[in-house]
JSON list of C-alpha atoms in Angstrom, two decimals:
[
{"chain": "A", "resi": 1, "resn": "ASP", "atom": "CA", "xyz": [5.90, -5.40, 11.27]},
{"chain": "A", "resi": 2, "resn": "ILE", "atom": "CA", "xyz": [9.52, -6.12, 10.37]},
{"chain": "A", "resi": 3, "resn": "SER", "atom": "CA", "xyz": [9.61, -4.12, 7.15]},
{"chain": "A", "resi": 4, "resn": "ILE", "atom": "CA", "xyz": [9.96, -0.36, 7.60]},
{"chain": "A", "resi": 5, "resn": "PHE", "atom": "CA", "xyz": [9.60, 1.96, 4.61]},
{"chain": "A", "resi": 6, "resn": "ASP", "atom": "CA", "xyz": [12.44, 4.46, 4.27]},
{"chain": "A", "resi": 7, "resn": "PRO", "atom": "CA", "xyz": [11.05, 8.00, 4.81]},
{"chain": "A", "resi": 8, "resn": "ALA", "atom": "CA", "xyz": [13.73, 9.60, 2.59]},
{"chain": "A", "resi": 9, "resn": "LEU", "atom": "CA", "xyz": [12.83, 7.28, -0.29]},
{"chain": "A", "resi": 10, "resn": "CYS", "atom": "CA", "xyz": [9.16, 8.04, 0.32]},
{"chain": "A", "resi": 11, "resn": "GLU", "atom": "CA", "xyz": [9.77, 11.80, 0.17]},
{"chain": "A", "resi": 12, "resn": "LEU", "atom": "CA", "xyz": [11.79, 11.43, -3.01]},
{"chain": "A", "resi": 13, "resn": "MET", "atom": "CA", "xyz": [9.07, 9.37, -4.70]},
{"chain": "A", "resi": 14, "resn": "TYR", "atom": "CA", "xyz": [6.35, 11.86, -3.75]},
{"chain": "A", "resi": 15, "resn": "LYS", "atom": "CA", "xyz": [8.33, 14.89, -4.91]},
{"chain": "A", "resi": 16, "resn": "TRP", "atom": "CA", "xyz": [9.30, 13.27, -8.21]},
{"chain": "A", "resi": 17, "resn": "PHE", "atom": "CA", "xyz": [6.05, 11.55, -9.13]},
{"chain": "A", "resi": 18, "resn": "CYS", "atom": "CA", "xyz": [3.14, 13.41, -7.49]},
{"chain": "A", "resi": 19, "resn": "PRO", "atom": "CA", "xyz": [1.97, 16.94, -8.25]},
{"chain": "A", "resi": 20, "resn": "THR", "atom": "CA", "xyz": [2.19, 19.46, -5.43]},
{"chain": "A", "resi": 21, "resn": "GLY", "atom": "CA", "xyz": [-0.76, 18.99, -3.08]},
{"chain": "A", "resi": 22, "resn": "GLY", "atom": "CA", "xyz": [-1.77, 15.81, -4.94]},
{"chain": "A", "resi": 23, "resn": "SER", "atom": "CA", "xyz": [-3.61, 12.78, -3.66]},
{"chain": "A", "resi": 24, "resn": "ILE", "atom": "CA", "xyz": [-1.99, 9.41, -2.98]},
{"chain": "A", "resi": 25, "resn": "ILE", "atom": "CA", "xyz": [-3.60, 5.96, -2.71]},
{"chain": "A", "resi": 26, "resn": "ASP", "atom": "CA", "xyz": [-1.90, 3.03, -0.93]},
{"chain": "A", "resi": 27, "resn": "PRO", "atom": "CA", "xyz": [-3.78, -0.30, -0.91]},
{"chain": "A", "resi": 28, "resn": "PHE", "atom": "CA", "xyz": [-1.17, -1.96, 1.34]},
{"chain": "A", "resi": 29, "resn": "ALA", "atom": "CA", "xyz": [-0.73, 0.67, 4.08]},
{"chain": "A", "resi": 30, "resn": "GLY", "atom": "CA", "xyz": [0.80, -1.60, 6.70]},
{"chain": "A", "resi": 31, "resn": "GLY", "atom": "CA", "xyz": [3.02, 1.11, 8.18]},
{"chain": "A", "resi": 32, "resn": "SER", "atom": "CA", "xyz": [2.70, 4.77, 9.05]},
{"chain": "A", "resi": 33, "resn": "VAL", "atom": "CA", "xyz": [5.65, 6.20, 7.09]},
{"chain": "A", "resi": 34, "resn": "ARG", "atom": "CA", "xyz": [4.03, 6.70, 3.67]},
{"chain": "A", "resi": 35, "resn": "GLY", "atom": "CA", "xyz": [0.99, 8.38, 5.20]},
{"chain": "A", "resi": 36, "resn": "ILE", "atom": "CA", "xyz": [2.85, 10.62, 7.63]},
{"chain": "A", "resi": 37, "resn": "VAL", "atom": "CA", "xyz": [5.46, 11.70, 5.07]},
{"chain": "A", "resi": 38, "resn": "GLY", "atom": "CA", "xyz": [2.75, 12.35, 2.48]},
{"chain": "A", "resi": 39, "resn": "ASN", "atom": "CA", "xyz": [0.63, 14.57, 4.69]},
{"chain": "A", "resi": 40, "resn": "TYR", "atom": "CA", "xyz": [3.69, 16.25, 6.21]},
{"chain": "A", "resi": 41, "resn": "LEU", "atom": "CA", "xyz": [4.72, 17.31, 2.69]},
{"chain": "A", "resi": 42, "resn": "GLY", "atom": "CA", "xyz": [1.24, 18.65, 1.87]},
{"chain": "A", "resi": 43, "resn": "TYR", "atom": "CA", "xyz": [-0.20, 15.68, -0.02]},
{"chain": "A", "resi": 44, "resn": "LYS", "atom": "CA", "xyz": [-3.49, 13.93, 0.75]},
{"chain": "A", "resi": 45, "resn": "TYR", "atom": "CA", "xyz": [-2.76, 10.30, 1.59]},
{"chain": "A", "resi": 46, "resn": "THR", "atom": "CA", "xyz": [-5.33, 7.49, 1.65]},
{"chain": "A", "resi": 47, "resn": "GLY", "atom": "CA", "xyz": [-4.19, 4.08, 2.85]},
{"chain": "A", "resi": 48, "resn": "ILE", "atom": "CA", "xyz": [-5.86, 0.72, 3.42]},
{"chain": "A", "resi": 49, "resn": "ASP", "atom": "CA", "xyz": [-4.74, -2.12, 5.67]},
{"chain": "A", "resi": 50, "resn": "ILE", "atom": "CA", "xyz": [-6.59, -5.23, 6.76]},
{"chain": "A", "resi": 51, "resn": "ARG", "atom": "CA", "xyz": [-5.42, -5.09, 10.39]},
{"chain": "A", "resi": 52, "resn": "GLN", "atom": "CA", "xyz": [-7.15, -2.81, 12.90]},
{"chain": "A", "resi": 53, "resn": "GLU", "atom": "CA", "xyz": [-4.14, -2.84, 15.24]},
{"chain": "A", "resi": 54, "resn": "GLN", "atom": "CA", "xyz": [-1.87, -1.62, 12.43]},
{"chain": "A", "resi": 55, "resn": "ILE", "atom": "CA", "xyz": [-4.19, 1.25, 11.52]},
{"chain": "A", "resi": 56, "resn": "ASP", "atom": "CA", "xyz": [-4.52, 2.16, 15.22]},
{"chain": "A", "resi": 57, "resn": "SER", "atom": "CA", "xyz": [-0.72, 2.27, 15.47]},
{"chain": "A", "resi": 58, "resn": "ASN", "atom": "CA", "xyz": [-0.47, 4.36, 12.27]},
{"chain": "A", "resi": 59, "resn": "ARG", "atom": "CA", "xyz": [-2.98, 6.86, 13.65]},
{"chain": "A", "resi": 60, "resn": "GLU", "atom": "CA", "xyz": [-1.19, 7.12, 17.01]},
{"chain": "A", "resi": 61, "resn": "GLN", "atom": "CA", "xyz": [2.13, 7.80, 15.31]},
{"chain": "A", "resi": 62, "resn": "ALA", "atom": "CA", "xyz": [0.58, 10.36, 12.96]},
{"chain": "A", "resi": 63, "resn": "LEU", "atom": "CA", "xyz": [-0.96, 12.25, 15.90]},
{"chain": "A", "resi": 64, "resn": "GLU", "atom": "CA", "xyz": [2.51, 12.50, 17.49]},
{"chain": "A", "resi": 65, "resn": "ILE", "atom": "CA", "xyz": [3.96, 14.12, 14.35]},
{"chain": "A", "resi": 66, "resn": "LEU", "atom": "CA", "xyz": [1.19, 15.89, 12.42]},
{"chain": "A", "resi": 67, "resn": "SER", "atom": "CA", "xyz": [-1.45, 18.38, 13.51]},
{"chain": "A", "resi": 68, "resn": "VAL", "atom": "CA", "xyz": [-4.90, 17.00, 14.17]},
{"chain": "A", "resi": 69, "resn": "ASN", "atom": "CA", "xyz": [-6.15, 18.85, 11.06]},
{"chain": "A", "resi": 70, "resn": "ASN", "atom": "CA", "xyz": [-3.56, 17.20, 8.80]},
{"chain": "A", "resi": 71, "resn": "GLN", "atom": "CA", "xyz": [-4.03, 13.47, 9.30]},
{"chain": "A", "resi": 72, "resn": "PRO", "atom": "CA", "xyz": [-3.74, 10.76, 6.65]},
{"chain": "A", "resi": 73, "resn": "GLN", "atom": "CA", "xyz": [-6.95, 8.90, 5.83]},
{"chain": "A", "resi": 74, "resn": "TRP", "atom": "CA", "xyz": [-6.60, 5.23, 6.77]},
{"chain": "A", "resi": 75, "resn": "TYR", "atom": "CA", "xyz": [-9.23, 2.56, 6.17]},
{"chain": "A", "resi": 76, "resn": "VAL", "atom": "CA", "xyz": [-9.39, -0.83, 7.87]},
{"chain": "A", "resi": 77, "resn": "GLY", "atom": "CA", "xyz": [-10.37, -3.79, 5.73]},
{"chain": "A", "resi": 78, "resn": "ASP", "atom": "CA", "xyz": [-9.68, -5.91, 2.68]},
{"chain": "A", "resi": 79, "resn": "SER", "atom": "CA", "xyz": [-8.35, -3.65, -0.10]},
{"chain": "A", "resi": 80, "resn": "ASN", "atom": "CA", "xyz": [-10.39, -5.57, -2.67]},
{"chain": "A", "resi": 81, "resn": "VAL", "atom": "CA", "xyz": [-13.55, -4.46, -0.83]},
{"chain": "A", "resi": 82, "resn": "ILE", "atom": "CA", "xyz": [-12.51, -0.95, 0.30]},
{"chain": "A", "resi": 83, "resn": "LEU", "atom": "CA", "xyz": [-11.29, -0.01, -3.19]},
{"chain": "A", "resi": 84, "resn": "ASP", "atom": "CA", "xyz": [-14.72, -0.89, -4.59]},
{"chain": "A", "resi": 85, "resn": "GLU", "atom": "CA", "xyz": [-16.29, 1.48, -2.05]},
{"chain": "A", "resi": 86, "resn": "LEU", "atom": "CA", "xyz": [-13.85, 4.30, -2.85]},
{"chain": "A", "resi": 87, "resn": "LYS", "atom": "CA", "xyz": [-14.45, 3.81, -6.56]},
{"chain": "A", "resi": 88, "resn": "LYS", "atom": "CA", "xyz": [-18.22, 4.18, -6.07]},
{"chain": "A", "resi": 89, "resn": "ASN", "atom": "CA", "xyz": [-17.50, 7.68, -4.78]},
{"chain": "A", "resi": 90, "resn": "ASN", "atom": "CA", "xyz": [-15.56, 8.43, -7.99]},
{"chain": "A", "resi": 91, "resn": "ASN", "atom": "CA", "xyz": [-12.36, 8.95, -6.03]},
{"chain": "A", "resi": 92, "resn": "LYS", "atom": "CA", "xyz": [-9.38, 9.63, -8.30]},
{"chain": "A", "resi": 93, "resn": "TYR", "atom": "CA", "xyz": [-5.76, 9.86, -7.22]},
{"chain": "A", "resi": 94, "resn": "ASP", "atom": "CA", "xyz": [-2.59, 11.50, -8.54]},
{"chain": "A", "resi": 95, "resn": "MET", "atom": "CA", "xyz": [-0.27, 8.69, -7.48]},
{"chain": "A", "resi": 96, "resn": "CYS", "atom": "CA", "xyz": [-0.03, 5.25, -5.94]},
{"chain": "A", "resi": 97, "resn": "LEU", "atom": "CA", "xyz": [2.88, 4.35, -3.70]},
{"chain": "A", "resi": 98, "resn": "SER", "atom": "CA", "xyz": [2.61, 1.00, -1.99]},
{"chain": "A", "resi": 99, "resn": "CYS", "atom": "CA", "xyz": [4.68, -1.84, -0.59]},
{"chain": "A", "resi": 100, "resn": "PRO", "atom": "CA", "xyz": [2.61, -5.03, -0.91]},
{"chain": "A", "resi": 101, "resn": "PRO", "atom": "CA", "xyz": [3.37, -8.37, 0.72]},
{"chain": "A", "resi": 102, "resn": "TYR", "atom": "CA", "xyz": [6.00, -10.50, -0.99]},
{"chain": "A", "resi": 103, "resn": "GLY", "atom": "CA", "xyz": [3.94, -13.67, -1.16]},
{"chain": "A", "resi": 104, "resn": "ASP", "atom": "CA", "xyz": [4.10, -15.36, 2.23]},
{"chain": "A", "resi": 105, "resn": "LEU", "atom": "CA", "xyz": [7.58, -14.08, 3.12]},
{"chain": "A", "resi": 106, "resn": "GLU", "atom": "CA", "xyz": [6.08, -12.02, 5.95]},
{"chain": "A", "resi": 107, "resn": "ILE", "atom": "CA", "xyz": [2.66, -13.20, 7.18]},
{"chain": "A", "resi": 108, "resn": "TYR", "atom": "CA", "xyz": [0.75, -10.33, 8.76]},
{"chain": "A", "resi": 109, "resn": "SER", "atom": "CA", "xyz": [-2.37, -12.04, 10.10]},
{"chain": "A", "resi": 110, "resn": "ASP", "atom": "CA", "xyz": [-4.72, -14.98, 9.77]},
{"chain": "A", "resi": 111, "resn": "LEU", "atom": "CA", "xyz": [-7.61, -12.72, 8.68]},
{"chain": "A", "resi": 112, "resn": "ASP", "atom": "CA", "xyz": [-9.72, -13.62, 5.66]},
{"chain": "A", "resi": 113, "resn": "GLY", "atom": "CA", "xyz": [-8.63, -11.39, 2.79]},
{"chain": "A", "resi": 114, "resn": "ASP", "atom": "CA", "xyz": [-5.05, -11.03, 4.05]},
{"chain": "A", "resi": 115, "resn": "ILE", "atom": "CA", "xyz": [-3.10, -11.98, 0.93]},
{"chain": "A", "resi": 116, "resn": "SER", "atom": "CA", "xyz": [0.07, -12.74, 2.92]},
{"chain": "A", "resi": 117, "resn": "ASN", "atom": "CA", "xyz": [-1.49, -15.92, 4.29]},
{"chain": "A", "resi": 118, "resn": "MET", "atom": "CA", "xyz": [-2.98, -17.18, 1.02]},
{"chain": "A", "resi": 119, "resn": "PRO", "atom": "CA", "xyz": [-1.70, -20.07, -1.10]},
{"chain": "A", "resi": 120, "resn": "TYR", "atom": "CA", "xyz": [0.48, -18.69, -3.88]},
{"chain": "A", "resi": 121, "resn": "GLU", "atom": "CA", "xyz": [-2.09, -19.11, -6.66]},
{"chain": "A", "resi": 122, "resn": "ASP", "atom": "CA", "xyz": [-4.76, -17.30, -4.60]},
{"chain": "A", "resi": 123, "resn": "PHE", "atom": "CA", "xyz": [-2.22, -14.64, -3.63]},
{"chain": "A", "resi": 124, "resn": "LEU", "atom": "CA", "xyz": [-1.56, -13.86, -7.30]},
{"chain": "A", "resi": 125, "resn": "VAL", "atom": "CA", "xyz": [-5.28, -13.51, -8.08]},
{"chain": "A", "resi": 126, "resn": "ALA", "atom": "CA", "xyz": [-6.00, -11.24, -5.10]},
{"chain": "A", "resi": 127, "resn": "TYR", "atom": "CA", "xyz": [-2.80, -9.24, -5.64]},
{"chain": "A", "resi": 128, "resn": "GLY", "atom": "CA", "xyz": [-3.60, -8.67, -9.30]},
{"chain": "A", "resi": 129, "resn": "SER", "atom": "CA", "xyz": [-7.16, -7.63, -8.46]},
{"chain": "A", "resi": 130, "resn": "ILE", "atom": "CA", "xyz": [-6.03, -5.08, -5.87]},
{"chain": "A", "resi": 131, "resn": "ILE", "atom": "CA", "xyz": [-3.42, -3.58, -8.17]},
{"chain": "A", "resi": 132, "resn": "SER", "atom": "CA", "xyz": [-5.86, -3.43, -11.09]},
{"chain": "A", "resi": 133, "resn": "LYS", "atom": "CA", "xyz": [-8.52, -1.70, -8.97]},
{"chain": "A", "resi": 134, "resn": "THR", "atom": "CA", "xyz": [-5.96, 0.75, -7.59]},
{"chain": "A", "resi": 135, "resn": "CYS", "atom": "CA", "xyz": [-4.62, 1.68, -11.02]},
{"chain": "A", "resi": 136, "resn": "SER", "atom": "CA", "xyz": [-8.14, 2.16, -12.38]},
{"chain": "A", "resi": 137, "resn": "MET", "atom": "CA", "xyz": [-8.59, 4.93, -9.79]},
{"chain": "A", "resi": 138, "resn": "LEU", "atom": "CA", "xyz": [-5.56, 6.93, -10.91]},
{"chain": "A", "resi": 139, "resn": "LYS", "atom": "CA", "xyz": [-5.90, 10.13, -12.89]},
{"chain": "A", "resi": 140, "resn": "GLU", "atom": "CA", "xyz": [-4.61, 10.17, -16.45]},
{"chain": "A", "resi": 141, "resn": "GLY", "atom": "CA", "xyz": [-0.81, 10.47, -16.45]},
{"chain": "A", "resi": 142, "resn": "ALA", "atom": "CA", "xyz": [-0.50, 9.37, -12.81]},
{"chain": "A", "resi": 143, "resn": "PHE", "atom": "CA", "xyz": [2.27, 7.10, -11.58]},
{"chain": "A", "resi": 144, "resn": "ALA", "atom": "CA", "xyz": [1.77, 3.79, -9.77]},
{"chain": "A", "resi": 145, "resn": "ILE", "atom": "CA", "xyz": [4.78, 2.59, -7.82]},
{"chain": "A", "resi": 146, "resn": "PHE", "atom": "CA", "xyz": [4.76, -0.78, -6.08]},
{"chain": "A", "resi": 147, "resn": "VAL", "atom": "CA", "xyz": [7.90, -1.60, -4.14]},
{"chain": "A", "resi": 148, "resn": "VAL", "atom": "CA", "xyz": [8.45, -5.32, -4.60]},
{"chain": "A", "resi": 149, "resn": "GLY", "atom": "CA", "xyz": [11.18, -7.82, -3.98]},
{"chain": "A", "resi": 150, "resn": "GLU", "atom": "CA", "xyz": [12.17, -11.37, -4.52]},
{"chain": "A", "resi": 151, "resn": "PHE", "atom": "CA", "xyz": [10.97, -14.24, -2.40]},
{"chain": "A", "resi": 152, "resn": "LEU", "atom": "CA", "xyz": [11.44, -17.96, -2.48]},
{"chain": "A", "resi": 153, "resn": "GLU", "atom": "CA", "xyz": [8.25, -19.83, -3.27]},
{"chain": "A", "resi": 154, "resn": "LYS", "atom": "CA", "xyz": [7.73, -22.71, -0.83]},
{"chain": "A", "resi": 155, "resn": "ASN", "atom": "CA", "xyz": [8.81, -26.12, -2.10]},
{"chain": "A", "resi": 156, "resn": "SER", "atom": "CA", "xyz": [10.76, -24.48, -4.89]},
{"chain": "A", "resi": 157, "resn": "ARG", "atom": "CA", "xyz": [14.27, -23.38, -5.58]},
{"chain": "A", "resi": 158, "resn": "TRP", "atom": "CA", "xyz": [13.17, -20.45, -7.72]},
{"chain": "A", "resi": 159, "resn": "PHE", "atom": "CA", "xyz": [13.12, -16.86, -6.63]},
{"chain": "A", "resi": 160, "resn": "ILE", "atom": "CA", "xyz": [10.13, -14.92, -7.86]},
{"chain": "A", "resi": 161, "resn": "SER", "atom": "CA", "xyz": [10.05, -11.18, -8.50]},
{"chain": "A", "resi": 162, "resn": "ILE", "atom": "CA", "xyz": [6.62, -9.69, -8.92]},
{"chain": "A", "resi": 163, "resn": "VAL", "atom": "CA", "xyz": [6.68, -6.47, -10.91]},
{"chain": "A", "resi": 164, "resn": "TYR", "atom": "CA", "xyz": [3.77, -4.48, -12.28]},
{"chain": "A", "resi": 165, "resn": "ILE", "atom": "CA", "xyz": [4.40, -1.70, -14.73]},
{"chain": "A", "resi": 166, "resn": "VAL", "atom": "CA", "xyz": [1.59, 0.78, -15.16]}
]
């Protein structure tokens, strides 16, 4: 994973936009930083990533830093599917902080459901679905923050910025 989330930025976002002791959902939990920082600061973090090896790495890193009784909750699987399961349990969250793939700029796997390896049109549909499901699970007045950037669509000279405002 070549993109590392800045822990200081993560802490700032949590302290500014999540109530003390609040719950955080992250449908693109490809790294350990957001989960470890969240639980370290007393929040309850729930993250989803499609790759087992990434979640295993996240859990190993969290065990090195946090007590065994204060571990983030990470799920392995397609966020479109896992979010449906979490919603069935009436889970509600105080905040979303996530860093989704930027189209196919960084391809994470060849797994079905991994939006980083999808054609652009399919990427947009899956991406929109995941963000919509995530935001529907937020409590009233909650913040959803998706860190996004520009990428160059293949066979194009246009840069594309994907921004969702909730």
